[in-house]
Every structure is written in C-alpha cells, then in structure tokens.
Coordinates of C-alpha atoms in Angstrom, one line a residue:
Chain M
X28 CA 6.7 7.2 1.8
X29 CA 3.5 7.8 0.6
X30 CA 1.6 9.0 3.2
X31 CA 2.7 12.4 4.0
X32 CA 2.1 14.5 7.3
X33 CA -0.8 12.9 8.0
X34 CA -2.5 14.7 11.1
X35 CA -3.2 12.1 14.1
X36 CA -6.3 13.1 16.0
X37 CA -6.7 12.1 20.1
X38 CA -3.5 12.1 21.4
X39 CA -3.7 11.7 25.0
X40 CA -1.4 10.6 27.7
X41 CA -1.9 7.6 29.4
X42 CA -3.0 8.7 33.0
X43 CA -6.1 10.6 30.7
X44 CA -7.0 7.1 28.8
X45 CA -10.7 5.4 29.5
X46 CA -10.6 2.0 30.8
X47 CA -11.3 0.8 26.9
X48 CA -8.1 3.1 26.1
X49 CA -5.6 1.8 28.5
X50 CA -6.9 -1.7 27.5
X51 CA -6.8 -0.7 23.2
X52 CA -2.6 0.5 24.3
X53 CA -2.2 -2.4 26.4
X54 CA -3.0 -4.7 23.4
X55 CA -0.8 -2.4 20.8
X56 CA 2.1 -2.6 23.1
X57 CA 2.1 -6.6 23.4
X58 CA 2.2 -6.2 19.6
X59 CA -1.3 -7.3 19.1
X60 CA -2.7 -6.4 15.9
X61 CA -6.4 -4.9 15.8
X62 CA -9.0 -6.2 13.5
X63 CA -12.0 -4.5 11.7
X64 CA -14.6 -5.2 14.0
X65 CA -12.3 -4.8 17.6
X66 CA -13.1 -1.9 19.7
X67 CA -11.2 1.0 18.9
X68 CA -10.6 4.6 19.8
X69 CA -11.7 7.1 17.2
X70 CA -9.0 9.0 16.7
X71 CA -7.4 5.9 15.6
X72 CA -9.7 4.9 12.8
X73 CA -10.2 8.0 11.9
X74 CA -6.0 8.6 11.7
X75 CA -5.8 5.2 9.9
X76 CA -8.3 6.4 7.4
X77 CA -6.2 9.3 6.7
X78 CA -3.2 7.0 6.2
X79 CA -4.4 4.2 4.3
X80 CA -6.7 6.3 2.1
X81 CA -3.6 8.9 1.3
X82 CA -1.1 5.8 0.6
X83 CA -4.1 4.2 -1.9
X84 CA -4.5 7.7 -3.2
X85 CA -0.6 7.9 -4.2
X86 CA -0.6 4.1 -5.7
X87 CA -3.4 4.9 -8.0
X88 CA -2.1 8.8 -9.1
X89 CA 1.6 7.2 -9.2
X90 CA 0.5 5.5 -12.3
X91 CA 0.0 8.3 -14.1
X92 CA 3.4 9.8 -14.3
X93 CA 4.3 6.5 -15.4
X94 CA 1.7 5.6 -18.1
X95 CA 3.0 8.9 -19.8
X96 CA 5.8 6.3 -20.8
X97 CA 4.0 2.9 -21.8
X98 CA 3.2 4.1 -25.7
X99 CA 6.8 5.4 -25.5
X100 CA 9.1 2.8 -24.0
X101 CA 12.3 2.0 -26.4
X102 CA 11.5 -1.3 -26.8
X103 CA 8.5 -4.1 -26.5
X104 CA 10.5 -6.0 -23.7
X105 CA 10.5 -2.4 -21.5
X106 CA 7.2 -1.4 -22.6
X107 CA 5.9 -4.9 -21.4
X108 CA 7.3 -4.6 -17.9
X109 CA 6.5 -1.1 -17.4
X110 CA 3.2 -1.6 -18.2
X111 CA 3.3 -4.8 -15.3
X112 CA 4.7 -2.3 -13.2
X113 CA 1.5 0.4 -13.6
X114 CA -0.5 -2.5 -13.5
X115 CA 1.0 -3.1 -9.9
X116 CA 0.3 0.4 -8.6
X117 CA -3.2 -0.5 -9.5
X118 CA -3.5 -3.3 -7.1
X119 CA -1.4 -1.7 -4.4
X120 CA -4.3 0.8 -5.0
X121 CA -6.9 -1.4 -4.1
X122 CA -5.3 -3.6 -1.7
X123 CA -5.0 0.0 0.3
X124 CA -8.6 0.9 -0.5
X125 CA -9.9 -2.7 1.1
X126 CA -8.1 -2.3 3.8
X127 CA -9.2 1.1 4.3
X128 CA -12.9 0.1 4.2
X129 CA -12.8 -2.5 6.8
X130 CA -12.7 1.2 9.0
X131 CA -16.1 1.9 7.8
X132 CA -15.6 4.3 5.1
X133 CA -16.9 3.5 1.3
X134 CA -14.4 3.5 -2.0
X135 CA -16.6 6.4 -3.3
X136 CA -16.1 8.3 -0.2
X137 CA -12.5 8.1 -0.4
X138 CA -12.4 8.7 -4.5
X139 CA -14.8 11.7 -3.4
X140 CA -12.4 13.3 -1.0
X141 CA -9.4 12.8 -3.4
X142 CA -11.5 14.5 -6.3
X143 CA -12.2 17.1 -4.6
X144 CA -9.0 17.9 -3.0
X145 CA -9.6 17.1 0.3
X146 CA -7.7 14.2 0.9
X147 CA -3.9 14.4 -0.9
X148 CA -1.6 11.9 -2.7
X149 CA 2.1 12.2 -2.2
X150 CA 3.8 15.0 -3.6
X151 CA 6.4 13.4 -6.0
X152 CA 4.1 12.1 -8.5
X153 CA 3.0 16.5 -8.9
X154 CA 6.6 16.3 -10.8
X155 CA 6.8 15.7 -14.8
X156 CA 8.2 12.7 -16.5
X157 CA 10.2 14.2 -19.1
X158 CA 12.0 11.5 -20.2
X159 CA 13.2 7.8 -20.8
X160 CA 16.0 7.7 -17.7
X161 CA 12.5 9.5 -15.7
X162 CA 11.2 5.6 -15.6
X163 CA 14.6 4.5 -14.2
X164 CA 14.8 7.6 -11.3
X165 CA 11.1 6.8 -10.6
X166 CA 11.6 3.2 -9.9
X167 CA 15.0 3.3 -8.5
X168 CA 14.4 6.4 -6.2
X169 CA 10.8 6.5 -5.6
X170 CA 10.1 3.2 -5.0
X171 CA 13.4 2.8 -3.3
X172 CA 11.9 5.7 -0.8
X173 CA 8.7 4.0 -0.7
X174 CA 10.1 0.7 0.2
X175 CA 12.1 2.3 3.1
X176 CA 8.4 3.2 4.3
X177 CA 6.9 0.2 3.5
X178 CA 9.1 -2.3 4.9
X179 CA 8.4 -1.3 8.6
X180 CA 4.8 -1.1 8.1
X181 CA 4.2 -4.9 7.5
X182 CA 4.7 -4.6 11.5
X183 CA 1.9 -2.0 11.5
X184 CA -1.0 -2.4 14.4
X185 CA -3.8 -2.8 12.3
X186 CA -4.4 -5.9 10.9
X187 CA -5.7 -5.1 7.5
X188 CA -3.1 -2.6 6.2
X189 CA 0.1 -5.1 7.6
X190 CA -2.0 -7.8 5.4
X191 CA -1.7 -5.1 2.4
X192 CA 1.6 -4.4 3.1
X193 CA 3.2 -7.8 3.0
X194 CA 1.6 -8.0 -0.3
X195 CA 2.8 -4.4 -1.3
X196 CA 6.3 -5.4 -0.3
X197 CA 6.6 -8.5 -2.1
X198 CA 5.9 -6.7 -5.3
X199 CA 7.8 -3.4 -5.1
X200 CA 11.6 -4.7 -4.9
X201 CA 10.5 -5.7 -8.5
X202 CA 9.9 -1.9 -9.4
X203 CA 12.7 -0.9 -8.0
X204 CA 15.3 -3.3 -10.0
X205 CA 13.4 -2.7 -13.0
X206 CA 14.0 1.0 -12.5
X207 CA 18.2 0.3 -11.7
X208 CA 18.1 -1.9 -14.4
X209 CA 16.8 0.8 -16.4
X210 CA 19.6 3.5 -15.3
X211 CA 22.5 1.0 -15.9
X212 CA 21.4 0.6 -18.9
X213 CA 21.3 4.1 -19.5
X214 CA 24.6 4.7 -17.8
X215 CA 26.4 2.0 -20.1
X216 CA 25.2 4.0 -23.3
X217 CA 26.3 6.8 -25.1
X218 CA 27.4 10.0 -22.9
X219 CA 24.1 11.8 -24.3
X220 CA 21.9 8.7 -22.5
X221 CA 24.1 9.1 -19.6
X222 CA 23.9 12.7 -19.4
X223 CA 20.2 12.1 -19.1
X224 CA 20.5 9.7 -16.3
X225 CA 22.1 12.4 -14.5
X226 CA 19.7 14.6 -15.6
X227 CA 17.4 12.5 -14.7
X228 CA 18.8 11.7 -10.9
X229 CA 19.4 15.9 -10.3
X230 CA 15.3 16.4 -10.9
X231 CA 14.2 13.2 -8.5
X232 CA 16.7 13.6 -6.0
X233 CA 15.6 16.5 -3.5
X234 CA 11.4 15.4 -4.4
X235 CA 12.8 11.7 -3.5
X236 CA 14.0 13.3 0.0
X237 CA 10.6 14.9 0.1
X238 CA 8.7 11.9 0.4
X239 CA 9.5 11.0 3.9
X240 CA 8.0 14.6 5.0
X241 CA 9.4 17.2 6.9
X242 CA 11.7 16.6 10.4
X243 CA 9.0 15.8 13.0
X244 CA 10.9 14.7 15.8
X245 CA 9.0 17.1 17.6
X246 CA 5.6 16.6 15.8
X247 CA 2.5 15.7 18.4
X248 CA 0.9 13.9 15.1
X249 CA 4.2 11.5 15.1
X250 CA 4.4 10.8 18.4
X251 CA 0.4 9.6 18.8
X252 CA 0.8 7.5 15.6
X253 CA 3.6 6.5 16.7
X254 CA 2.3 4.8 19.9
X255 CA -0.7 3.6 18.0
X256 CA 2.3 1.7 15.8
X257 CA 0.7 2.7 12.5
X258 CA 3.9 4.8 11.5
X259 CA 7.4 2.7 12.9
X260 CA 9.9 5.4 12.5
X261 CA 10.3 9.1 12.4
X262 CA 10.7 11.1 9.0
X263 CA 14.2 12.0 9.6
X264 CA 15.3 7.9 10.3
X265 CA 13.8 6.6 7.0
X266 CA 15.2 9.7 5.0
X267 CA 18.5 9.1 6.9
X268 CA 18.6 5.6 6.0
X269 CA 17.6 5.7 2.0
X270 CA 20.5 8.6 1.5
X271 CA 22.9 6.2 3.1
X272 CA 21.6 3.4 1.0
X273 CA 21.4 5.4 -2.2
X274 CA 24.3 6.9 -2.3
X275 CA 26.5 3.9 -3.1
X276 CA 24.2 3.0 -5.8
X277 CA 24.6 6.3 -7.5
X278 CA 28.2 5.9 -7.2
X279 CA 28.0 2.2 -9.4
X280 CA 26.4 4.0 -11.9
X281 CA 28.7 6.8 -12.2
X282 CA 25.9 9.7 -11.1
X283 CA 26.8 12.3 -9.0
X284 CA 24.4 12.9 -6.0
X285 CA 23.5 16.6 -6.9
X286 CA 24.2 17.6 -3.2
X287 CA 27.6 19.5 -3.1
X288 CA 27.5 19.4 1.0
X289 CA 27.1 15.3 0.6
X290 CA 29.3 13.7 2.8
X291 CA 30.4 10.5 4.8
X292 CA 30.0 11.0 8.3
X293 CA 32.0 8.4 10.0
X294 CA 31.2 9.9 13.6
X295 CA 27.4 8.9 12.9
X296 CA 28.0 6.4 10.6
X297 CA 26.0 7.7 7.5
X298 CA 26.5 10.7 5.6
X299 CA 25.8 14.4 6.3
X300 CA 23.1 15.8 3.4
X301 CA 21.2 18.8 2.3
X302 CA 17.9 19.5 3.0
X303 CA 15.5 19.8 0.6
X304 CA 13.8 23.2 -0.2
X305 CA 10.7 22.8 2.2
X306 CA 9.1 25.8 0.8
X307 CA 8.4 23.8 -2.4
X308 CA 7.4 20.9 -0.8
X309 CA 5.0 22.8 0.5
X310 CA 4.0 24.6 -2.7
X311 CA 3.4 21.1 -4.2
X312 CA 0.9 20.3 -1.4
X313 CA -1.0 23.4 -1.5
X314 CA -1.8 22.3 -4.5
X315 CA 0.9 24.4 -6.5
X316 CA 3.4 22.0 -8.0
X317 CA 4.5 21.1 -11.7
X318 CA 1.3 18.8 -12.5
X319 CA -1.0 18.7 -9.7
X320 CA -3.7 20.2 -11.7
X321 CA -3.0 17.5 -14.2
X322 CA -2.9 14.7 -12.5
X323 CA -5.7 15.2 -10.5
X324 CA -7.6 16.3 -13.5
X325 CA -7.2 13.0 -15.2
X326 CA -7.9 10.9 -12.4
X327 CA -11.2 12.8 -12.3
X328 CA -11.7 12.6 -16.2
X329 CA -10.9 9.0 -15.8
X330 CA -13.9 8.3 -13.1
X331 CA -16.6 10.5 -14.8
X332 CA -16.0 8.9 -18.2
X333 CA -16.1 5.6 -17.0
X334 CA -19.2 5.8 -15.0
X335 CA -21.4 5.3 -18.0
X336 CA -19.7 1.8 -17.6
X337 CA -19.6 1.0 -14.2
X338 CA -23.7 2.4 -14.2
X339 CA -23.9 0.2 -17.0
X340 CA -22.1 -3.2 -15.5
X341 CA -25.0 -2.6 -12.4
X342 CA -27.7 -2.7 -14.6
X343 CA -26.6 -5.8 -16.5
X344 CA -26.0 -7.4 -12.6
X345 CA -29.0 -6.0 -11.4
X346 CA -31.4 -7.8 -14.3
X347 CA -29.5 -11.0 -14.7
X348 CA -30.2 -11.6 -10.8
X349 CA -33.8 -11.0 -11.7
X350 CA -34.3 -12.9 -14.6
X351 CA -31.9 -16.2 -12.4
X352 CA -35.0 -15.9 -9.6
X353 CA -37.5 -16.0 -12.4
X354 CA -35.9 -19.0 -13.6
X355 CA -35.5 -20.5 -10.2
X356 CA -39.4 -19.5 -8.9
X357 CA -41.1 -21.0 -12.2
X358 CA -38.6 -24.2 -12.2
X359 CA -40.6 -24.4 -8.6
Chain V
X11 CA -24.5 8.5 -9.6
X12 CA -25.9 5.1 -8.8
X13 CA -24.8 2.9 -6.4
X14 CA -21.0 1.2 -5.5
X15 CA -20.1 -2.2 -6.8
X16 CA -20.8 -4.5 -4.0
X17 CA -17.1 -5.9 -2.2
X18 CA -16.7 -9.5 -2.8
X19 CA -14.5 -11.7 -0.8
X20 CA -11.6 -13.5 -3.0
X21 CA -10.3 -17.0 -2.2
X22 CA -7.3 -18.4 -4.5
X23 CA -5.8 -22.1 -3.9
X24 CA -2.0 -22.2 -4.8
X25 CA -0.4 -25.1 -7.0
X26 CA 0.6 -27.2 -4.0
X27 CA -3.1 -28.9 -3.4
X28 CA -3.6 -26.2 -0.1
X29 CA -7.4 -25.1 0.5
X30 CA -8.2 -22.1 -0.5
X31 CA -7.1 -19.1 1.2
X32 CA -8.4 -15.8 2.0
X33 CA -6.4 -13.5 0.0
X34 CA -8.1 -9.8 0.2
X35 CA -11.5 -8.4 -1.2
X36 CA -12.4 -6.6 -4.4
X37 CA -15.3 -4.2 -6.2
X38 CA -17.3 -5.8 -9.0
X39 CA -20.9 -5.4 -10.1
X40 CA -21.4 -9.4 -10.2
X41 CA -19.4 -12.6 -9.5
X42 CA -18.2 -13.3 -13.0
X43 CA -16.6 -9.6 -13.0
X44 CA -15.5 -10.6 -9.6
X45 CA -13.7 -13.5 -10.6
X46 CA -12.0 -11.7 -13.8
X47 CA -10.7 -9.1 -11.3
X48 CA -9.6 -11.2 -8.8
X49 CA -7.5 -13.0 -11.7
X50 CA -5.8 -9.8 -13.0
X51 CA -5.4 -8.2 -9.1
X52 CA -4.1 -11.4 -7.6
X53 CA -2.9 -14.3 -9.2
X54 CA -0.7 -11.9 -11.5
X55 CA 2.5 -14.0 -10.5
X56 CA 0.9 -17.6 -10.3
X57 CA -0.7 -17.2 -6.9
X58 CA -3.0 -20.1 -7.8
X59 CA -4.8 -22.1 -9.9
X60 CA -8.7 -21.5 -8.3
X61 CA -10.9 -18.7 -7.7
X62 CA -13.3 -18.4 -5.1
X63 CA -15.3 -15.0 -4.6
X64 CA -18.6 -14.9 -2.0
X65 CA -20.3 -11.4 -1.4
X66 CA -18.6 -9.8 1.6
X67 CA -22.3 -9.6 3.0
X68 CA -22.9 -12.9 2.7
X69 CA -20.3 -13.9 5.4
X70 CA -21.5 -14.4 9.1
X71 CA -18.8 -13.6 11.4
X72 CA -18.2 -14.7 14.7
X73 CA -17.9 -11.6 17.3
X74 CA -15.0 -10.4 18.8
X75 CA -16.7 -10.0 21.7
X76 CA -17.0 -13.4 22.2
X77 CA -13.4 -14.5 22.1
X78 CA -13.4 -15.8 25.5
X79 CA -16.5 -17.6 25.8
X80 CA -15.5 -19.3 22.4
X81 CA -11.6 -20.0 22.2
X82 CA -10.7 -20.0 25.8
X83 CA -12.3 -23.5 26.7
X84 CA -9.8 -25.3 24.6
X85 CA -6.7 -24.0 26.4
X86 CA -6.7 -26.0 29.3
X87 CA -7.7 -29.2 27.0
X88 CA -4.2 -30.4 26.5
X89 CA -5.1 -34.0 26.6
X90 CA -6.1 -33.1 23.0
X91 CA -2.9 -32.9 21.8
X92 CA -0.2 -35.9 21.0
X93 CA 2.6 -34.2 23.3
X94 CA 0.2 -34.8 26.5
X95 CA 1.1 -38.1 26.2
X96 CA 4.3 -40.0 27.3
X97 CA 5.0 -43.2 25.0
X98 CA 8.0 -45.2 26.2
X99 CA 11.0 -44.5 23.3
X100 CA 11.4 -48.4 23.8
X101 CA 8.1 -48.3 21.4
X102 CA 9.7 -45.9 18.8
X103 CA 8.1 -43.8 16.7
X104 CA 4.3 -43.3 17.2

C-alpha cells in the first residue's frame, strides 16, 4: 500500500449531509464513479488529493532504492529488466500525478509539497538496498503488498485514479515475478546467495507489513474514505491477506518467515502473526528512518538540476510557436 | 522558476485497425516532446502503432450539468435500435 494513513477530511453522518451530499453518496453507493468536472464535496477532493498525490509520491521515490542496483545487476539480461521495471514506477508516477490533477491541483504543487516534506511517500522505500537478493524482496514483497492495495482500488469511486489503476495493475504482476524470479534464483545457488535471500527476507518482512498502516478498524479517517469508496478495505484485511499469501511462497523457496509467533490458524482460516514494531514505523514517517534524508534529497537534487532543462525545453517551445505564426501571417 | 509544461492529451490506436483511444494525459513543453513521451510512458508493451496528442486546453467539453438535457432524449427512442423490430424467423437471418 502506498498511500499511508492518509487523514480524510468532512466526515459526516448522513442525517447532517446537504441535499448535493446525500445526492454525491447516493451516486457512490449505486457504484457510480465521479468524474473531474462532477460536483463534489470538498473534503472528498481534497482526501483524494492526499491519496493520489501520496501513492504518485511513492511510485516516483520507489525508484530510487531500486536504481541503486541498475549499474550493479549480475548480469545484462537482469540489469535490462530492472531498469524496465524503474522505468514502470515512472509511469505509475505520472499516471497518479494526471489523475491527481483532474482535482485541480498542479504537478508543481504536488512536487512542492513532497520537497518540502509536507506531503509523504510510503515508508518502505526510507529502508536501504544493501544487496542483490534486496531487488528480489523489493519486488516480491513490496510489490506483492502493493498489489494487495492496488487490486481493489481499480473499483475506486473516482473515475480518474480507477483509470490509473487498471493500468497500474496490469503492469505490477510483472515486478513482482521478476522479483520471485529473482529469489529463486538466489535460493537455488550457493548457501552464501541463499543466506542472503534470507537475509534479505528478515530486513523487508516487518517494513513489508508496514505498508498497509497501522490497525484502523476504529479510525474516523477509514471509515469516511471508506464510504467515499476511495480506500475498499481496512489496513488489518489487506495485511491479513498478503501474510496468508506470502507465507506459502516463502516456504517454496526455503525462507523462514522471521516471525517466531507465525502460525496457521485454522479457526480463522489464515495464520496468527506478529505485529510489527509501530514505534519505528512511526520514526520513519517523522522523517527519522534509514534514508529518508537521502531519498528525499535526491529527488530534490534531481528537480533543481534539471530545471535548467525543462526552463530551457519552454524557451525552445515558446520561440518555435512564434517563428510558426510568422511563417503562417507572411504566407498570408 | 518559470512556468509548468502545458498537459497534453494522448491518443494511441492499437494494431487491430481500432480508432484511436484516449489513453491518459502527459507534461511536455511542445507536441513533438509530447509525442516522444507518450511513446516511452505508454506504448512501452506495444499498445499501438499511432500517436495522437492535442493540448488538454484545446478540448471543449460538454458539461455535466447537462447530462439530462443531452443524453436523456434518446432513451425512450428504441425504434432506433434493430431489436425494436420483430422479423418473422421464416425470413432468417436479417
């Protein structure tokens, strides 16, 4: 999951709703999706904003754990996929970003408020890459988390971002293979590339469990966003259901989950697990994990260096449109 | 800073002779960078085999507001559809 405790704002009861309200919840209940331009209540394109621009945020800071690894990648045939892979996040990226502007707010807005810390990205990519078997945990967990998110959200209200997310979802069950593929390789190696696949898996696991965000069963923000359907299940659900999914996996390749209390539950039909440490999940979204200062340092270095560029592209636009209506006024 | 790359619609027809399709928007500071980036954000896995891009400010839309007065007329027009009529099956196929 990428978007992470995202705040909802106007929660409100039905009997408290305005005419245009009731009618707005009418229209999400009958599973009608909202388009840019349809009336809508503010707290629900401002929410959305939060959502969509968070989710972009994370595509577009995800590559960077992973582009530590493109010069690095054992062979051409991996180095060429993983670099298809970043290239991916990029367009998840902006596919997020456009649909996030059909609410009214501009690319440099949201860019702005990641610089400068007000918006966030999700908290696993603040973790360190440290090795090969890192590119098989990321795709293989992390995308296997995202997906779990994902998925429902092609059934999201708004039009835009289930648009975004059909598209999203066509592309990430390729990351995720790659990153299995990538682990049984490692797994069918020698015991020292084995021993970092496990490695590998006891750094990702609890951060992977992160993702989906605290428990908020009880969580006001949930509930709102929830009847809006722009989130589709609670955090708990989707964490539930990638442990259960995972967990098998893990077991093909020979990895031990690094969760001593993991354990079938046949009464609930999925399996009992630890919690991860919430304390550092926190931490990490303060602004205080492994790389946050990092990452989010090279995403700004990347945007001031490259606006010489972009300034530069404008220019070029700018006076090849002026000299084209020259050419068209004296051909009058 | 100067100003944001303008958003540019993107159209891409598939292989299969289809029109082409709205497929998402895109920055770029004119239409040949437009088209260059709609090539590497989405025909990546052969999506198509043309490009389209028009200015997102170029496009006129109609308004939601007038989804009645516009789209409701034709429902109860159902003589404008082949099922409204009943062709003996003595005459086969038509």
């Amino acid at each position: 999951m990428y978007a992470q405790m995202v705040t909802s704002e106007g929660s409100k009861a039905r009997k408290d709703m305005t005419p245009d309200e009731t009618a707005f919840q009418d229209r999400i209940d009958r599973n009608e999706k909202i388009e840019p331009k349809e009336w809508m209540p503010d707290g629900y394109r401002k929410t959305l904003i939060r959502q969509i621009g968070q989710h972009a945020h994370s595509e577009i800071v995800g590559q960077l754990p992973e582009g530590n690894w493109i010069t690095r990648a054992p062979t051409l045939e991996r180095k060429a996929i993983l670099l298809a892979k970043v290239q991916d996040e990029a367009g998840h990226g902006l596919y997020l970003y456009c649909a996030a502007e059909t609410l009214g707010v501009s690319r440099d807005e949201l860019l702005e408020a990641l610089h400068s810390g007000k918006m966030k990205y999700s908290s696993i990519f603040n973790y360190p890459t440290l090795t090969w078997a890192d590119m098989g945990a990321v795709g293989w967990l992390v995308d296997g988390a995202a997906i779990m998110n994902q998925v429902p959200l092609q059934r999201t209200s708004y039009g835009p971002y289930a648009r975004a997310m059909v598209r999203i979802c066509k592309e990430e069950s390729f990351h995720q293979r790659q990153g299995y593929d990538i682990m049984m390789r490692m797994c069918a190696g020698t015991p020292e590339q084995k021993a970092m696949a496990q490695d590998a898996l006891n750094r990702f696991w609890y951060p992977a469990l992160m993702m989906f965000g605290p428990s908020d069963k009880d969580s006001v923000h949930s509930a709102q966003s929830m009847a809006w359907k722009i989130k589709m299940n609670t955090n708990d659900e989707l964490r539930q259901k990638f442990v259960d999914q995972t967990v098998p996996q893990a077991e093909y390749l020979g990895l031990t989950v690094p969760d001593p209390d993991l354990a079938w539950n046949e009464d609930k039909g999925g399996h009992d697990f630890s919690e991860p440490d919430w304390s550092e999940f926190f931490a990490v979204i303060a602004g205080n994990g492994p790389c946050n200062a990092e990452r989010l340092g090279a995403r700004v270095k990347a945007w001031e260096d490259g606006a010489w560029f972009r300034d530069g592209l404008m220019a070029h636009a700018a006076k090849a449109g002026e000299r084209a209506r020259a050419a068209r006024h004296a051909a009058e | 800073m100067s100003g944001e790359w303008p958003l540019w619609e993107i159209f891409i027809r598939g292989q299969h002779g289809l029109n082409h399709r709205h497929v998402g928007s895109l920055h770029a500071p004119d239409a040949e960078m437009a088209i260059r980036n709609a090539r590497d954000v989405y025909t990546r896995r052969n999506e198509g085999v043309s490009i389209w891009v028009v200015r997102s400010n170029d496009i006129t839309a109609s308004s939601p507001s007038e989804k009645g007065p516009l789209y409701d007329p034709s429902n109860s027009k159902v003589y404008r559809h082949p099922t409204f009529y009943d062709i003996p099956d003595e005459i086969g196929h038509m």
